[in-house]
Tab-separated table of C-alpha atoms in Angstrom:
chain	number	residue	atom	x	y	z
A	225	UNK	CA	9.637	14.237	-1.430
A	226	UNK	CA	6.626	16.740	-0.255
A	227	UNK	CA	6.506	19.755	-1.857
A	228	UNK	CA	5.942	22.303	1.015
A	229	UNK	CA	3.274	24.300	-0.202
A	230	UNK	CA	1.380	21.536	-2.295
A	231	UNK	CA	-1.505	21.389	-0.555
A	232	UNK	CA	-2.262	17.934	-2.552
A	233	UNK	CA	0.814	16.829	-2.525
A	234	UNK	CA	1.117	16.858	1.317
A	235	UNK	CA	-2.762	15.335	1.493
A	236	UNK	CA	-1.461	12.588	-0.973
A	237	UNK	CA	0.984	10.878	1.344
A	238	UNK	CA	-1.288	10.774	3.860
A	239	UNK	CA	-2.606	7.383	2.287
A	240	UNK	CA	-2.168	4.789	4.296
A	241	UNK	CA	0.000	2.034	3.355
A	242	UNK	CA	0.145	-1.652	4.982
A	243	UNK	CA	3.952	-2.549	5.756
A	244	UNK	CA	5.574	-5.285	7.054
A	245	UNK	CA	8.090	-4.384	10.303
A	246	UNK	CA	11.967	-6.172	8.673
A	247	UNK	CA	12.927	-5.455	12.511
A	248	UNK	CA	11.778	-5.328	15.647
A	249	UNK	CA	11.130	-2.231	16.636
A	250	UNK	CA	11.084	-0.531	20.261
A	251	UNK	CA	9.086	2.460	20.752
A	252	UNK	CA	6.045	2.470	17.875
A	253	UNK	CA	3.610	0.069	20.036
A	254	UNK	CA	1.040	2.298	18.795
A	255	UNK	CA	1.047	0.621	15.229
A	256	UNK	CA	0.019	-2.554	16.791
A	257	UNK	CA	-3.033	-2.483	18.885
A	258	UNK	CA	-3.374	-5.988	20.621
A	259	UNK	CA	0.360	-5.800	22.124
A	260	UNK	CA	0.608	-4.054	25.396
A	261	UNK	CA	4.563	-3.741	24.963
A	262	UNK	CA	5.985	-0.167	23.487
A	263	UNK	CA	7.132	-2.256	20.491
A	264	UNK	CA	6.371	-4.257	17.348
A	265	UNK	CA	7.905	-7.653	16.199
A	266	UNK	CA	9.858	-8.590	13.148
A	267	UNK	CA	7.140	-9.873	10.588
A	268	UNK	CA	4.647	-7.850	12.218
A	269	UNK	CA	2.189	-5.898	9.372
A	270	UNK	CA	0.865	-2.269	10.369
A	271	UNK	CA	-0.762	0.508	8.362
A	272	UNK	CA	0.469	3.593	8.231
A	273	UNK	CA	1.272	7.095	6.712
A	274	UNK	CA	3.189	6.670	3.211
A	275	UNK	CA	5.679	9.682	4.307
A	276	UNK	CA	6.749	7.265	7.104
A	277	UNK	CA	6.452	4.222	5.517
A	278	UNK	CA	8.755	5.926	2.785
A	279	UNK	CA	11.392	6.309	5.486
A	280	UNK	CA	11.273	3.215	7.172
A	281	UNK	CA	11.610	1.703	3.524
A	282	UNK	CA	14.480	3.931	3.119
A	283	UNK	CA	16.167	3.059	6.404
A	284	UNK	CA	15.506	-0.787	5.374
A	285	UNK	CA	12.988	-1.149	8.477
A	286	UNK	CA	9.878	-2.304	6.503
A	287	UNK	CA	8.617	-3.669	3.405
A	288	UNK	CA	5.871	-1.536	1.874
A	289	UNK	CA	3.191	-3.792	0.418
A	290	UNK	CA	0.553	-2.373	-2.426
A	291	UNK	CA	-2.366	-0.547	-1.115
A	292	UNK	CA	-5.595	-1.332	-1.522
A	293	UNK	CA	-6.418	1.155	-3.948
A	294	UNK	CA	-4.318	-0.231	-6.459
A	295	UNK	CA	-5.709	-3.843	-4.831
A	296	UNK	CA	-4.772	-7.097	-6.823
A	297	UNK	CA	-6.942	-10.525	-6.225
A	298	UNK	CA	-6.229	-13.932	-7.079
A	299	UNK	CA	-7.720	-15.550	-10.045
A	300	UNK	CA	-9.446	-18.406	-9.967
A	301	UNK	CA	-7.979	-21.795	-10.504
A	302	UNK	CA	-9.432	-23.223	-14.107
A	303	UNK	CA	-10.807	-26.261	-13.757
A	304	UNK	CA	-10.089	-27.654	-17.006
A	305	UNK	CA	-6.238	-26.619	-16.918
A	306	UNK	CA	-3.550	-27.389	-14.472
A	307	UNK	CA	-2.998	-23.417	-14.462
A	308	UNK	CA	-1.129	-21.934	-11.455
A	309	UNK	CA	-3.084	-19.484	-9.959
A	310	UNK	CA	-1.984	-15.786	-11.079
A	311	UNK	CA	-2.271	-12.415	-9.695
A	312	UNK	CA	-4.184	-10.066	-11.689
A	313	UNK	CA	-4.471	-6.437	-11.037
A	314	UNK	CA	-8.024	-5.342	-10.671
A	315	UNK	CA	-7.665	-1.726	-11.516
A	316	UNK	CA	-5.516	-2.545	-14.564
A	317	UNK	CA	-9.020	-5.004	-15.707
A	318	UNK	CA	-11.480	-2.485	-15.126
A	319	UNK	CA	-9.744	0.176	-16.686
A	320	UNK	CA	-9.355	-2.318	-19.852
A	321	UNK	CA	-13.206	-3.056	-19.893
A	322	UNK	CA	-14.175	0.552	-19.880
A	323	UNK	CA	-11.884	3.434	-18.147
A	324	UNK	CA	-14.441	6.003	-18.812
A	325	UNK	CA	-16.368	4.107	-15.883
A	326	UNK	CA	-14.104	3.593	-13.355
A	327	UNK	CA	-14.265	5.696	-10.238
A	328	UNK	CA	-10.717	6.169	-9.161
A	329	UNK	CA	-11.481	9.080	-6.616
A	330	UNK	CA	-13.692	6.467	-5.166
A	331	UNK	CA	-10.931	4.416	-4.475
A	332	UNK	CA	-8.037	6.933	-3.466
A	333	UNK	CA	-9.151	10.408	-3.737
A	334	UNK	CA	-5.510	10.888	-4.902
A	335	UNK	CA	-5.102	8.216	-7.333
A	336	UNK	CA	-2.393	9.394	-9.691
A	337	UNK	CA	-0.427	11.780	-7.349
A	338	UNK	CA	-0.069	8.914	-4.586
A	339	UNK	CA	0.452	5.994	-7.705
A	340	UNK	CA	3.260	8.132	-8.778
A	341	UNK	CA	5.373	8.691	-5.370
A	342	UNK	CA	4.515	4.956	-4.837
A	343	UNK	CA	6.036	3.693	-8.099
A	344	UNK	CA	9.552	5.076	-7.140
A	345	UNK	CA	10.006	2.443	-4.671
């Protein structure tokens, strides 16, 4: 996936990701802090490296959840409807209000590089 000499392209999977463990797993105790064991749980949810949560996604060990660069919130419920309450995506607002003000370096200093590898899975 890396491109070897893409200096960028090597910094840009270096975002961490949260993931969810699918398994327990023996020998990566240093994901989870509070547990004194050499492993992590089933269900458990770490943050880590994309390039090894892109493995562990491959090899059907986690579920990669979004980042918090491309964050999402909940709306809130309307008071005057009986409206379920929706996810909206937060970047995809602001950028439809006014994308020339949006600071995406702010948020991921490789925005479109790390949105791209992360829209594959």
């Amino acid at each position: 996936m890396t491109n070897y000499y893409d200096v960028d392209d090597i910094l840009a999977e270096e975002e961490l990701v949260p993931a969810v463990f699918q398994k327990t797993a023996n020998g990566v105790g240093i994901f989870d802090c509070c547990d004194d064991t050499n492993k992590v749980g089933a269900g458990t949810e770490v943050e880590m490296p994309f390039w090894l949560a892109c493995d562990l996604y491959v090899k059907q060990a986690v579920k990669i959840k979004v980042p918090s660069c491309f964050d999402t919130k909940e709306r809130p419920r309307d008071r005057h409807r009986d409206e379920p309450i929706r996810k909206r995506d937060r970047t995809k607002d602001e950028i439809g209000a006014d994308a020339a003000h949006v600071d995406l370096r702010g948020r991921c200093p490789y925005f479109y590089e790390f949105g791209c590898k992360i829209a594959r899975l």
